[in-house]
PDBQT receptor file of N, H, CA, C and O in Angstrom, charges set to zero:
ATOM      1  N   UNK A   1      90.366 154.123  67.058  1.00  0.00    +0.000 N 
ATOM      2  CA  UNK A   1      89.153 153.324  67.141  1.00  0.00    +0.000 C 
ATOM      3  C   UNK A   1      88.760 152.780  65.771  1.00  0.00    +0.000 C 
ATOM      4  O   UNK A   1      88.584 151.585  65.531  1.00  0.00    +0.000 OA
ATOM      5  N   UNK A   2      88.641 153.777  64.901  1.00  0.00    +0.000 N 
ATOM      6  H   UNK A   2      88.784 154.747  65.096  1.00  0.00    +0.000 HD
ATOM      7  CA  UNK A   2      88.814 153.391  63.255  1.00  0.00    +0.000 C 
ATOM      8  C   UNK A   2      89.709 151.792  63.061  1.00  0.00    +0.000 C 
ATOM      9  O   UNK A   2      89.165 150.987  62.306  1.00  0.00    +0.000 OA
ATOM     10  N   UNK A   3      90.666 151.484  63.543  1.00  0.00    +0.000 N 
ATOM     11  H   UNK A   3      91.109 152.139  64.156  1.00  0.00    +0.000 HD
ATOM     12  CA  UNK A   3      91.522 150.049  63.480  1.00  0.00    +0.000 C 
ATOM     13  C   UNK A   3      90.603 149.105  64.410  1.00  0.00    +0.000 C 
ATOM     14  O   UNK A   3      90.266 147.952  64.143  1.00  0.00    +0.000 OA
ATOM     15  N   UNK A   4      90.397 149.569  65.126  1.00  0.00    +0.000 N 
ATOM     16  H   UNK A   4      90.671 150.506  65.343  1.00  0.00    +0.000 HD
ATOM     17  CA  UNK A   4      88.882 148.471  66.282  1.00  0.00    +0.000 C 
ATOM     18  C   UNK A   4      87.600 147.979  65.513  1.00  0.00    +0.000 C 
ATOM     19  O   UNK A   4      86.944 146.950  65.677  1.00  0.00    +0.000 OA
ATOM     20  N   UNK A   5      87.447 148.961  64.670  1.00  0.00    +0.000 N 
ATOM     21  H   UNK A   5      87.980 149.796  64.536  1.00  0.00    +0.000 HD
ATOM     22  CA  UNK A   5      86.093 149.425  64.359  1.00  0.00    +0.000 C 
ATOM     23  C   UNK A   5      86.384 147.744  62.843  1.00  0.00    +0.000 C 
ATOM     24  O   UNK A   5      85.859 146.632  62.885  1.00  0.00    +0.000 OA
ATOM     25  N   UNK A   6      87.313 148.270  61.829  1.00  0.00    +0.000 N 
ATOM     26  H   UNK A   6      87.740 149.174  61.795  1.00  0.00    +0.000 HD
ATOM     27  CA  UNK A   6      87.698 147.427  60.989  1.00  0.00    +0.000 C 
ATOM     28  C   UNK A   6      87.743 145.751  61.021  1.00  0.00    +0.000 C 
ATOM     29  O   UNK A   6      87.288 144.842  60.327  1.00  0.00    +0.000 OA
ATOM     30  N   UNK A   7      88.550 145.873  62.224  1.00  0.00    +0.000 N 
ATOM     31  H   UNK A   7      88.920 146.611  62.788  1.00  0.00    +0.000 HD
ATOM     32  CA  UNK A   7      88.808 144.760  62.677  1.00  0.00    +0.000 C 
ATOM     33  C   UNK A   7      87.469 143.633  63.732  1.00  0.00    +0.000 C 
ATOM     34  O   UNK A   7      87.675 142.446  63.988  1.00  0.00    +0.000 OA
ATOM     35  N   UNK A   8      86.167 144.430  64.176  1.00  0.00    +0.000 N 
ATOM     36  H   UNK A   8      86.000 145.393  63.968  1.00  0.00    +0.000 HD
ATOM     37  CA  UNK A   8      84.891 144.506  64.317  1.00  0.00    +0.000 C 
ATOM     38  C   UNK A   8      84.537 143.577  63.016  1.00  0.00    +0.000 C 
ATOM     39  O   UNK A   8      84.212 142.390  62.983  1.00  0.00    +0.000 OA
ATOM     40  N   UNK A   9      84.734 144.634  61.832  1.00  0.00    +0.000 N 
ATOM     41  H   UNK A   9      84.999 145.598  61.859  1.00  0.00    +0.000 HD
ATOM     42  CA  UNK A   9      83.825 144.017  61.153  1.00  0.00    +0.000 C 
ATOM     43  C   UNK A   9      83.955 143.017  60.050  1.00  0.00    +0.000 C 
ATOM     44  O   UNK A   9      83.086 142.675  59.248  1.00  0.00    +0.000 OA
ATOM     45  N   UNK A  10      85.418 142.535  60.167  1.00  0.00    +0.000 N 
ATOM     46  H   UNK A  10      86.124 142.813  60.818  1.00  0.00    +0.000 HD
ATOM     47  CA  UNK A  10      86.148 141.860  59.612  1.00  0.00    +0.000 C 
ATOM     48  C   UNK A  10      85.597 140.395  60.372  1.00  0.00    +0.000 C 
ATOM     49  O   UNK A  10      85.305 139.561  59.514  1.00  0.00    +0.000 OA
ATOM     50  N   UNK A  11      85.424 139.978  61.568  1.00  0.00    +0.000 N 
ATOM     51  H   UNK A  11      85.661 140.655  62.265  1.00  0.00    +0.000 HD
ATOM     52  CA  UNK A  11      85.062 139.274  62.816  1.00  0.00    +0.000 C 
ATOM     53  C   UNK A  11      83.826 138.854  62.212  1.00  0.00    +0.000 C 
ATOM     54  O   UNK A  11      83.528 137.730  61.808  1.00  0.00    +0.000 OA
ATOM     55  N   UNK A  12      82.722 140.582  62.205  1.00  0.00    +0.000 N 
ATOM     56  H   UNK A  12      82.965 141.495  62.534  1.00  0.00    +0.000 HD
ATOM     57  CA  UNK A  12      81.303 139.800  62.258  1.00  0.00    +0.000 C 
ATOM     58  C   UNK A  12      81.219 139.460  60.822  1.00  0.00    +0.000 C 
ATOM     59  O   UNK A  12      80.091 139.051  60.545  1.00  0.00    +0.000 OA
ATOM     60  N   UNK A  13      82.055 139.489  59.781  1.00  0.00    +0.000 N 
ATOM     61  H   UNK A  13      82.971 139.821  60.006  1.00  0.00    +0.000 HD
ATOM     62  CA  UNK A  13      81.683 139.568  58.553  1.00  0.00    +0.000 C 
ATOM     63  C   UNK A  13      81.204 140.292  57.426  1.00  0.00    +0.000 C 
ATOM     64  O   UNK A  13      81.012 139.956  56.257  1.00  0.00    +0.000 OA
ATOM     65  N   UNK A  14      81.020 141.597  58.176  1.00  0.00    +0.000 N 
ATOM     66  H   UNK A  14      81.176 141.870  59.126  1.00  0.00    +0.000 HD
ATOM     67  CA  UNK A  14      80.522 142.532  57.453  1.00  0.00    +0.000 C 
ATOM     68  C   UNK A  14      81.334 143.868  56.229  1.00  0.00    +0.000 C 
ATOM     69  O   UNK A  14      82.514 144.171  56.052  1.00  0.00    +0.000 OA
ATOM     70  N   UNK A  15      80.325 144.270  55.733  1.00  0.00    +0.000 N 
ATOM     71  H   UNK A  15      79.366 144.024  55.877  1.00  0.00    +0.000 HD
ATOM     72  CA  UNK A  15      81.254 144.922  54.316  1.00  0.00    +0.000 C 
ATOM     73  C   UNK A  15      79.887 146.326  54.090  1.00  0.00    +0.000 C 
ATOM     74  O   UNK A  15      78.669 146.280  54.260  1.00  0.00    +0.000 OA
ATOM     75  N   UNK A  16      80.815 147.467  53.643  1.00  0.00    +0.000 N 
ATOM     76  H   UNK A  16      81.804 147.505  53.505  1.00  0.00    +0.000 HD
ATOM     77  CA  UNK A  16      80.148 148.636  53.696  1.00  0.00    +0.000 C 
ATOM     78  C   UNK A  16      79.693 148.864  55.189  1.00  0.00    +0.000 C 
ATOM     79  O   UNK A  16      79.780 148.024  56.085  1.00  0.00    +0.000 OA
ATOM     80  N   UNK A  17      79.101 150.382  55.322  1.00  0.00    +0.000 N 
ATOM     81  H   UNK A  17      79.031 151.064  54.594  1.00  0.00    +0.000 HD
ATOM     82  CA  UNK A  17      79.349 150.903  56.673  1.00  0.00    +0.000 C 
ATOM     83  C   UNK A  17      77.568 151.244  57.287  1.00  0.00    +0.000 C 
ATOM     84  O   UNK A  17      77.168 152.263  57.850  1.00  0.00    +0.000 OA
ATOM     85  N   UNK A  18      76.857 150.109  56.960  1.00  0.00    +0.000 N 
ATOM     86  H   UNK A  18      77.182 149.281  56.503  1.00  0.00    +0.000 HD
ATOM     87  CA  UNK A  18      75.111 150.093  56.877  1.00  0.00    +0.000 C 
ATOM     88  C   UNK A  18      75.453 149.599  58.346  1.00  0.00    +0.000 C 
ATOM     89  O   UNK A  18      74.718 150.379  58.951  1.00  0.00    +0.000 OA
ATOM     90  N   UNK A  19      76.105 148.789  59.409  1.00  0.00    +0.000 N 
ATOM     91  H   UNK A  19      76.702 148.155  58.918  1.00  0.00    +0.000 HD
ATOM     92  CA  UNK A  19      76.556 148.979  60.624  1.00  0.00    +0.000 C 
ATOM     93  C   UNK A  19      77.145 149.463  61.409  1.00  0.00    +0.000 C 
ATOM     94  O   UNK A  19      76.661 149.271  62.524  1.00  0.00    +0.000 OA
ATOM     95  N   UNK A  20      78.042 150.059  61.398  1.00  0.00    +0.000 N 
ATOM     96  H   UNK A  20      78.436 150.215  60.492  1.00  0.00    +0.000 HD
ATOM     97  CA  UNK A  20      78.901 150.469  61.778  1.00  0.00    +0.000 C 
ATOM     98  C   UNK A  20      78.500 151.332  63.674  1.00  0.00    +0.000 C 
ATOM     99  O   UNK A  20      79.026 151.213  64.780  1.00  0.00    +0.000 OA
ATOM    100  N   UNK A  21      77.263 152.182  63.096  1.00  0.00    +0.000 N 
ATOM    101  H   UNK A  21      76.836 152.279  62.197  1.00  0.00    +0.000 HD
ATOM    102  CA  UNK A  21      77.161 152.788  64.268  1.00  0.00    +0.000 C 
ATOM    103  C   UNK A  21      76.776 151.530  65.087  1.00  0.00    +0.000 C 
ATOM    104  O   UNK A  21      77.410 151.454  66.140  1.00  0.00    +0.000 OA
ATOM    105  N   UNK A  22      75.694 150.294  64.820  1.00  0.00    +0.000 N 
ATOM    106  H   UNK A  22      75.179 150.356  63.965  1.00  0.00    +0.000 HD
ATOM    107  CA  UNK A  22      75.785 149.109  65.591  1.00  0.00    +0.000 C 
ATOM    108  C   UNK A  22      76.830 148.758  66.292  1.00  0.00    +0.000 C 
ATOM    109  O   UNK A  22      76.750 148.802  67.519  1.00  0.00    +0.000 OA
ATOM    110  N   UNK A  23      78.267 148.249  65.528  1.00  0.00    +0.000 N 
ATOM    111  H   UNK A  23      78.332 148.213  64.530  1.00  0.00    +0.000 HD
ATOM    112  CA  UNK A  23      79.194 147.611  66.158  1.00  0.00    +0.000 C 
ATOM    113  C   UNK A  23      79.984 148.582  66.874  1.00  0.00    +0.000 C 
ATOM    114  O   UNK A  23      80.646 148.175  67.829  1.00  0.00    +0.000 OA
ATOM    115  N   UNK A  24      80.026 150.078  66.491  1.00  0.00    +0.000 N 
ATOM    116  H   UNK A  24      79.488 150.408  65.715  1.00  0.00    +0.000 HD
ATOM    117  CA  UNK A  24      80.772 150.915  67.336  1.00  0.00    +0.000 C 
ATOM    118  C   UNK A  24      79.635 151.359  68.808  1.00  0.00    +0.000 C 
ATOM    119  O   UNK A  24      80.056 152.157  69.645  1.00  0.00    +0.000 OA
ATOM    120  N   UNK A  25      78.780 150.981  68.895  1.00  0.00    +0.000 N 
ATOM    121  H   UNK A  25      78.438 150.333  68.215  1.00  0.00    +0.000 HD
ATOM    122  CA  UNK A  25      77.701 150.817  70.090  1.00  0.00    +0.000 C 
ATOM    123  C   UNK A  25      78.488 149.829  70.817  1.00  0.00    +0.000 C 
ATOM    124  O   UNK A  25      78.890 150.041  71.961  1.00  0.00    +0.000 OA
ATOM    125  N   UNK A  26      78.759 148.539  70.045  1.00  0.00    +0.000 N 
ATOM    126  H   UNK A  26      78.432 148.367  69.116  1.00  0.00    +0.000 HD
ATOM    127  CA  UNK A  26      79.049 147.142  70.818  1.00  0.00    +0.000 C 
ATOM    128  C   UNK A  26      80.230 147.237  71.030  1.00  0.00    +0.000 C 
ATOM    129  O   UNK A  26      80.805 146.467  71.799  1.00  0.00    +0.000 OA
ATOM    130  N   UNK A  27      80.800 148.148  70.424  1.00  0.00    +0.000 N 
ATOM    131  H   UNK A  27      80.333 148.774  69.799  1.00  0.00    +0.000 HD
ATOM    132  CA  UNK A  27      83.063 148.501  70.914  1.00  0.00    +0.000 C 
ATOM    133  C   UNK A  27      82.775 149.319  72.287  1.00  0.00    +0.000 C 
ATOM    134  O   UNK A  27      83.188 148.923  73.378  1.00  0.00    +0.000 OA
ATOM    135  N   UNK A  28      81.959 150.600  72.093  1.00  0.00    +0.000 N 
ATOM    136  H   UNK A  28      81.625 150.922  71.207  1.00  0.00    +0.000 HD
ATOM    137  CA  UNK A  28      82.205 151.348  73.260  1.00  0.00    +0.000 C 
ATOM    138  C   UNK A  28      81.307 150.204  74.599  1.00  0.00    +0.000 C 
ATOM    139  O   UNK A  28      81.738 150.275  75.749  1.00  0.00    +0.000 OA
ATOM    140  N   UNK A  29      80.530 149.576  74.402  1.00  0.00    +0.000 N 
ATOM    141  H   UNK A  29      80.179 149.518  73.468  1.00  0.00    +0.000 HD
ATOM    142  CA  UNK A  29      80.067 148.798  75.521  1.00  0.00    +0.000 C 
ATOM    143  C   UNK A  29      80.873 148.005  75.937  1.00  0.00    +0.000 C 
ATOM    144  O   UNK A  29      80.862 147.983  77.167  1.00  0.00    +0.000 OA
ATOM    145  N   UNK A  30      81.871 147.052  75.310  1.00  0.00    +0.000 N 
ATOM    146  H   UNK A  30      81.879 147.070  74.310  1.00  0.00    +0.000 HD
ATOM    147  CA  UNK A  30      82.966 146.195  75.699  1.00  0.00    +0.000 C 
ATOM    148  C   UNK A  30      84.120 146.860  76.391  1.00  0.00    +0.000 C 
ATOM    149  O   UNK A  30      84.698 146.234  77.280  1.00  0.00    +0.000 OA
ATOM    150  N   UNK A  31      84.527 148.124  76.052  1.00  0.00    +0.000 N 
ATOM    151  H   UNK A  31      84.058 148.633  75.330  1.00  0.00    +0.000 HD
ATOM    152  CA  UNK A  31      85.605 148.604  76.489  1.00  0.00    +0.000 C 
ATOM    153  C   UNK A  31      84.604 149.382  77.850  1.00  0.00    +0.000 C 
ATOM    154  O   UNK A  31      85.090 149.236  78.971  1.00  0.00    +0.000 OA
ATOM    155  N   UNK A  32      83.973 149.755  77.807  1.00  0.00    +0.000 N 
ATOM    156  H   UNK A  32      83.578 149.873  76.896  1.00  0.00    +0.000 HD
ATOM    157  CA  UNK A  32      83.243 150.304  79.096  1.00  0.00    +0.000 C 
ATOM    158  C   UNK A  32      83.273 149.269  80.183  1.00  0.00    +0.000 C 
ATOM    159  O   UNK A  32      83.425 149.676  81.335  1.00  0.00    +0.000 OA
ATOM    160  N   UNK A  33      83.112 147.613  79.899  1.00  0.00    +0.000 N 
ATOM    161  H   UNK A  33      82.988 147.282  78.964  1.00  0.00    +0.000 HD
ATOM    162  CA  UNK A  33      82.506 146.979  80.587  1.00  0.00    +0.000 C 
ATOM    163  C   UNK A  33      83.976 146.443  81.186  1.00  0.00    +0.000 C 
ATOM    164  O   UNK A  33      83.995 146.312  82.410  1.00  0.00    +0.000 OA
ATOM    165  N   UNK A  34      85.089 146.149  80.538  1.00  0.00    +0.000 N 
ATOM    166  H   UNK A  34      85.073 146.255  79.544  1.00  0.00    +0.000 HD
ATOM    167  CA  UNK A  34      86.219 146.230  80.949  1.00  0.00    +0.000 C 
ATOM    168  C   UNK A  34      86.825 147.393  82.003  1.00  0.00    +0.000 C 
ATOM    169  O   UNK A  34      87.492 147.232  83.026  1.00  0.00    +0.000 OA
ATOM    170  N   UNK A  35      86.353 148.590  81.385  1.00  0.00    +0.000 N 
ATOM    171  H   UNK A  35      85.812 148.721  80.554  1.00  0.00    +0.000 HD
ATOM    172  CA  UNK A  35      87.140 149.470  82.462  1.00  0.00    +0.000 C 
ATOM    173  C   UNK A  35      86.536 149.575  83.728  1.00  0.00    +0.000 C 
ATOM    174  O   UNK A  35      87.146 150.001  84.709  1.00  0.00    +0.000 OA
ATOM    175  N   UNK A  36      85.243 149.169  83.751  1.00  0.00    +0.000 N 
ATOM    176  H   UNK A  36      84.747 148.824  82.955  1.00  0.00    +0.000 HD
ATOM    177  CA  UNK A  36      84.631 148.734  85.113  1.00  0.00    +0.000 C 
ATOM    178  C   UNK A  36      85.260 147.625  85.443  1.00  0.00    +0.000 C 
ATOM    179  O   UNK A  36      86.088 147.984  86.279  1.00  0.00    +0.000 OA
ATOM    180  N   UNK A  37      85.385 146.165  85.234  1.00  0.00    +0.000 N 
ATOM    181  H   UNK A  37      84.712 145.874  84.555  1.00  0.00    +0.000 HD
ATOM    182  CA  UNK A  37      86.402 145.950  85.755  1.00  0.00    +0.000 C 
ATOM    183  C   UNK A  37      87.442 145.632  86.304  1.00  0.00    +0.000 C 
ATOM    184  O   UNK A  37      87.688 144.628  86.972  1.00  0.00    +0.000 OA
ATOM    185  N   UNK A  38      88.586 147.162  85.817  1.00  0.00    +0.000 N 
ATOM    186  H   UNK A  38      88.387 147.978  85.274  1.00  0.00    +0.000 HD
ATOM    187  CA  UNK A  38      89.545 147.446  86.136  1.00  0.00    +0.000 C 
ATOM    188  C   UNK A  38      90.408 146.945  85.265  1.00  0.00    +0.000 C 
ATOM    189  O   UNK A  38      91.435 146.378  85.637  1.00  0.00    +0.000 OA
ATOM    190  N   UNK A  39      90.090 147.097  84.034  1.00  0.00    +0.000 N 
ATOM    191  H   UNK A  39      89.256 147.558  83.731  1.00  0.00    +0.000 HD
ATOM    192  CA  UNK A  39      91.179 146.901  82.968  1.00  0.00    +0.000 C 
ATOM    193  C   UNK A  39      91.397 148.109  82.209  1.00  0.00    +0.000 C 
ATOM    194  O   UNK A  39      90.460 148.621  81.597  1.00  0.00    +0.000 OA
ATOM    195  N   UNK A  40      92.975 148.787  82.194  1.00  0.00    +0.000 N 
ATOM    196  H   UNK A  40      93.737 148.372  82.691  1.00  0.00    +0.000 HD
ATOM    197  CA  UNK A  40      93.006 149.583  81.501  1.00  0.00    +0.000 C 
ATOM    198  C   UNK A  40      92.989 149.631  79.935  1.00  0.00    +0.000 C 
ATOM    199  O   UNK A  40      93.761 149.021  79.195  1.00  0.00    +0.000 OA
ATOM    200  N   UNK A  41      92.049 150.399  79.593  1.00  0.00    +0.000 N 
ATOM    201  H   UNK A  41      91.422 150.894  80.195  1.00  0.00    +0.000 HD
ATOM    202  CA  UNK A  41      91.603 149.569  78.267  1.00  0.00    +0.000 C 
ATOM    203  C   UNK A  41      92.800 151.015  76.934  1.00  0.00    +0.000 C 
ATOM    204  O   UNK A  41      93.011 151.023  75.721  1.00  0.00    +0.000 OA
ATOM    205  N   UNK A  42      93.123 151.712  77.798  1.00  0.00    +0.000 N 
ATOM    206  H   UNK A  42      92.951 151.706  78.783  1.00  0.00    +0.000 HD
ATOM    207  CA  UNK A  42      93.882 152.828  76.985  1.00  0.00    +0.000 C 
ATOM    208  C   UNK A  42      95.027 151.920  76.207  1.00  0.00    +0.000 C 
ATOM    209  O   UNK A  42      95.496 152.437  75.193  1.00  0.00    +0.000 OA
ATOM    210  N   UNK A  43      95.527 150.596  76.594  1.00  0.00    +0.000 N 
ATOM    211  H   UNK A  43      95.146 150.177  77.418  1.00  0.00    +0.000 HD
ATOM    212  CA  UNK A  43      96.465 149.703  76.162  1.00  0.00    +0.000 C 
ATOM    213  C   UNK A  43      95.472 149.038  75.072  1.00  0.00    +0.000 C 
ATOM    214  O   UNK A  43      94.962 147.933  75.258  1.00  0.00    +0.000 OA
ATOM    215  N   UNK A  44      95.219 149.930  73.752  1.00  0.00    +0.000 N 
ATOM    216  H   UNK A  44      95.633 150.827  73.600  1.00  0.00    +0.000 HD
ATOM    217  CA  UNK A  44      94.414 148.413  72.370  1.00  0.00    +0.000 C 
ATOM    218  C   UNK A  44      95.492 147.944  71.639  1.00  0.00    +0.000 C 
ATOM    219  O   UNK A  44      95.446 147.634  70.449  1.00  0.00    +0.000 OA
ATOM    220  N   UNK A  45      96.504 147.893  72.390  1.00  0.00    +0.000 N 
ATOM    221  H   UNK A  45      96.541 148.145  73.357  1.00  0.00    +0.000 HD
ATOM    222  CA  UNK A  45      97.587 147.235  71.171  1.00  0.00    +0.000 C 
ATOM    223  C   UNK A  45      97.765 145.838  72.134  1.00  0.00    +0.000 C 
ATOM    224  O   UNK A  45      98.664 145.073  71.782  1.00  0.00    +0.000 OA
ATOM    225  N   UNK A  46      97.032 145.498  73.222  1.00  0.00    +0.000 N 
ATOM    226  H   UNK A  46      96.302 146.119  73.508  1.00  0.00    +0.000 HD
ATOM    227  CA  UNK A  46      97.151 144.261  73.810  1.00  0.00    +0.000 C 
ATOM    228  C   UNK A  46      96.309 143.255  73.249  1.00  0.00    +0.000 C 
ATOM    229  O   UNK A  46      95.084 143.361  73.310  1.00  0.00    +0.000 OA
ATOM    230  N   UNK A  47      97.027 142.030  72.562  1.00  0.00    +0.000 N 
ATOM    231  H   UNK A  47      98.022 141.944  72.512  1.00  0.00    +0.000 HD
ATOM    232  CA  UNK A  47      95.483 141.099  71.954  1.00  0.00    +0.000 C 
ATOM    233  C   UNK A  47      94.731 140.338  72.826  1.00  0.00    +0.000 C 
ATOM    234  O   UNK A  47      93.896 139.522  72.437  1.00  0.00    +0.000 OA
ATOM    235  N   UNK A  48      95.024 140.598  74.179  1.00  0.00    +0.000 N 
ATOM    236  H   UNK A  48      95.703 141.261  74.496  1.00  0.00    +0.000 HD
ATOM    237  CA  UNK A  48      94.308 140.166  75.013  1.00  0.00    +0.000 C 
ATOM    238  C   UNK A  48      92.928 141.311  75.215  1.00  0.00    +0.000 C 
ATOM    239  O   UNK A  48      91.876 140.810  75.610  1.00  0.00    +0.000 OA
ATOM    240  N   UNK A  49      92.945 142.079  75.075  1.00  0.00    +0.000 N 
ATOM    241  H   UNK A  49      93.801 142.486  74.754  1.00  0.00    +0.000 HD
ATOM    242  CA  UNK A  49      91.713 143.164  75.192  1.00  0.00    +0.000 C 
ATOM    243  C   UNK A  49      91.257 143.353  73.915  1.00  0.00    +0.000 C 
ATOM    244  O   UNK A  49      90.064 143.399  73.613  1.00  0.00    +0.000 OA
ATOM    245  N   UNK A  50      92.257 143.474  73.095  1.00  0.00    +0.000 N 
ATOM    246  H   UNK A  50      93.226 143.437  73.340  1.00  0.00    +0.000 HD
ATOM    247  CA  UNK A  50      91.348 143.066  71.541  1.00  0.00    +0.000 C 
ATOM    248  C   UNK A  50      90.333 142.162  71.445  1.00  0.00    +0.000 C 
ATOM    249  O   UNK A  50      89.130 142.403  71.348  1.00  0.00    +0.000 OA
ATOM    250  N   UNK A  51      91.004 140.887  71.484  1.00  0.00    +0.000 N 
ATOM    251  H   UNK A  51      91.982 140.692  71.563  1.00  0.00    +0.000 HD
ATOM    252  CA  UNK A  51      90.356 139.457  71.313  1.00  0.00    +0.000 C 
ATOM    253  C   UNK A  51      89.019 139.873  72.562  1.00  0.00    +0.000 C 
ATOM    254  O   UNK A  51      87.942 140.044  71.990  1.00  0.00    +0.000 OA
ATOM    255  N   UNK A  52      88.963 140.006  73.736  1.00  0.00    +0.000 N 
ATOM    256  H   UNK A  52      89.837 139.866  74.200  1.00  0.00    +0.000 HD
ATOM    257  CA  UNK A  52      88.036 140.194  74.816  1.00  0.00    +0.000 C 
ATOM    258  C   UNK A  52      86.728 141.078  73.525  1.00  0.00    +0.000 C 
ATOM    259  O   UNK A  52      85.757 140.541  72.992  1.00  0.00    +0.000 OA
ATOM    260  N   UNK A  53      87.209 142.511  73.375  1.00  0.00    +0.000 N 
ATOM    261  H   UNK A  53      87.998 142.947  73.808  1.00  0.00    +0.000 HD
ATOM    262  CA  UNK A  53      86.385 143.355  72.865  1.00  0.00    +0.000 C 
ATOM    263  C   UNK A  53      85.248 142.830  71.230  1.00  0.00    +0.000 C 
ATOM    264  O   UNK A  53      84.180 143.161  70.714  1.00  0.00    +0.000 OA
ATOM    265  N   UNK A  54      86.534 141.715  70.966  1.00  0.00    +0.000 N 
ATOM    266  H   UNK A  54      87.401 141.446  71.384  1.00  0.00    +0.000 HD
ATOM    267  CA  UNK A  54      85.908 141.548  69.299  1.00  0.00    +0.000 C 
ATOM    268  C   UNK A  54      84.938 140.310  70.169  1.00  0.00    +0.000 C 
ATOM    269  O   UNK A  54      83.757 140.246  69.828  1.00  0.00    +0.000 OA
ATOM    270  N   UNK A  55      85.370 139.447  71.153  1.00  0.00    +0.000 N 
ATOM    271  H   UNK A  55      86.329 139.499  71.430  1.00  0.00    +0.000 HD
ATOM    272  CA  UNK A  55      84.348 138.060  71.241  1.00  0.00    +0.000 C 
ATOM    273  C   UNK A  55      83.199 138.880  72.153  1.00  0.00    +0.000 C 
ATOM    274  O   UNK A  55      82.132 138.299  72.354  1.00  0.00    +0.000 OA
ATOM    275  N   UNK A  56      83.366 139.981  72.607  1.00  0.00    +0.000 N 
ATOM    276  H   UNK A  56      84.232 140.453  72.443  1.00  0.00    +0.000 HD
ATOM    277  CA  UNK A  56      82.034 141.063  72.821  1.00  0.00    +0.000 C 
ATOM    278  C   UNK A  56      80.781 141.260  71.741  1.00  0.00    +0.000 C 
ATOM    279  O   UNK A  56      79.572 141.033  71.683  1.00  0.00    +0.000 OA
ATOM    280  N   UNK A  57      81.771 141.789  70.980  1.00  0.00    +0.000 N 
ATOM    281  H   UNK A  57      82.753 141.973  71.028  1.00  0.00    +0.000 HD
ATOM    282  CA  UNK A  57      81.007 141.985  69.399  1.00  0.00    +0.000 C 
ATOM    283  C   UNK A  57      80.295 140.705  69.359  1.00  0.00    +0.000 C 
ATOM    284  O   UNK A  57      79.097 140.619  69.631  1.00  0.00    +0.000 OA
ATOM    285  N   UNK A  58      81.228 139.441  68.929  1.00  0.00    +0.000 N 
ATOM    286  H   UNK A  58      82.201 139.511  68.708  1.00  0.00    +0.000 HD
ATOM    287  CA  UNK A  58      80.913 138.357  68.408  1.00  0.00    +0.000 C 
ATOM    288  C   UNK A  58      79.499 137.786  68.912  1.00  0.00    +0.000 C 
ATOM    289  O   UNK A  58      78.638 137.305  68.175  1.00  0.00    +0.000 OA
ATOM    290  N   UNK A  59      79.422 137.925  70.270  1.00  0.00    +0.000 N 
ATOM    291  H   UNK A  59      80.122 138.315  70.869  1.00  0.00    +0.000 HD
ATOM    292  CA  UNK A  59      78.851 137.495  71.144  1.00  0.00    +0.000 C 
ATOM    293  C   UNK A  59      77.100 138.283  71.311  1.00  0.00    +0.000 C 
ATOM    294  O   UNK A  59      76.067 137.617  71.374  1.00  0.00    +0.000 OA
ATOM    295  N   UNK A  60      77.161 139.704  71.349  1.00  0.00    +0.000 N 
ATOM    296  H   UNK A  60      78.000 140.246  71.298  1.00  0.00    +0.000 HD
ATOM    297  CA  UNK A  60      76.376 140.683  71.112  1.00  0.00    +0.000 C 
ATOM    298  C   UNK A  60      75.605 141.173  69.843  1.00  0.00    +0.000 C 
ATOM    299  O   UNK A  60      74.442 141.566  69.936  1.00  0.00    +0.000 OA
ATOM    300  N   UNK A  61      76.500 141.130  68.271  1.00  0.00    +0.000 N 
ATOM    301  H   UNK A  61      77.445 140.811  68.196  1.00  0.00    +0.000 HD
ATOM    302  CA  UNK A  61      75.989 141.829  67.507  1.00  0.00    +0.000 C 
ATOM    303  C   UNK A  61      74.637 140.642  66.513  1.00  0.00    +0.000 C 
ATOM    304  O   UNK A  61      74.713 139.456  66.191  1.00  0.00    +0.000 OA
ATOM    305  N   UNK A  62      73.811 141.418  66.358  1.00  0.00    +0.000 N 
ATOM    306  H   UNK A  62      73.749 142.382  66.620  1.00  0.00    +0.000 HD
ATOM    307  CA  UNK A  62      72.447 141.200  66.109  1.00  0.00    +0.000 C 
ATOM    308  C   UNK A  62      72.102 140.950  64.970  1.00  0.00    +0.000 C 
ATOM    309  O   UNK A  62      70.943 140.540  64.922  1.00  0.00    +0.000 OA
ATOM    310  N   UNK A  63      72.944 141.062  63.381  1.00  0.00    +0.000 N 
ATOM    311  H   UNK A  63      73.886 141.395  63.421  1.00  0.00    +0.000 HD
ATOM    312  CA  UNK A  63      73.239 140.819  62.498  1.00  0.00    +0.000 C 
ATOM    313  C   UNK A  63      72.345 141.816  61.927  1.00  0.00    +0.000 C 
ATOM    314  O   UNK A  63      72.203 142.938  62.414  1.00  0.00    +0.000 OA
ATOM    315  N   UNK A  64      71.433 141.175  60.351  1.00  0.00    +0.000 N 
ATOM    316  H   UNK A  64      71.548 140.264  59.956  1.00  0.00    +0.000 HD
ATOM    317  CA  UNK A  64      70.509 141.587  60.010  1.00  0.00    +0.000 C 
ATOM    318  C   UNK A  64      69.422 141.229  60.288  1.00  0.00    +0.000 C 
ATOM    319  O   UNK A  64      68.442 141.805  59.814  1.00  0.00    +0.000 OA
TER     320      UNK A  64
């Protein structure tokens, strides 16, 4: 999740870890909202569920 988490905040732009619990809120909600459904989300080496999870973030996170 640590490689999700990076790659999160690489997306929203962010640097140092003053978010982190934010965007790891907005990882576990994307992958939740997928496995409802019916995507197995145990596959994160697919950039199709990547890309889904980060335009989650993108889409969701609240900035400062």
């Amino acid at each position: 999740m640590s490689e999700l988490l990076s790659k999160a905040k690489d997306v929203l732009d962010v640097t140092g870890t003053y978010k982190d619990d934010e965007i790891s809120d907005l990882l576990d909600a994307a992958l939740l909202d997928l496995e409802i459904a019916g995507v197995n989300t145990d596959l994160l080496t697919d950039p199709l569920i990547i890309r889904a999870v980060l335009t989650y973030c993108l889409a969701n996170f609240k900035g400062e």
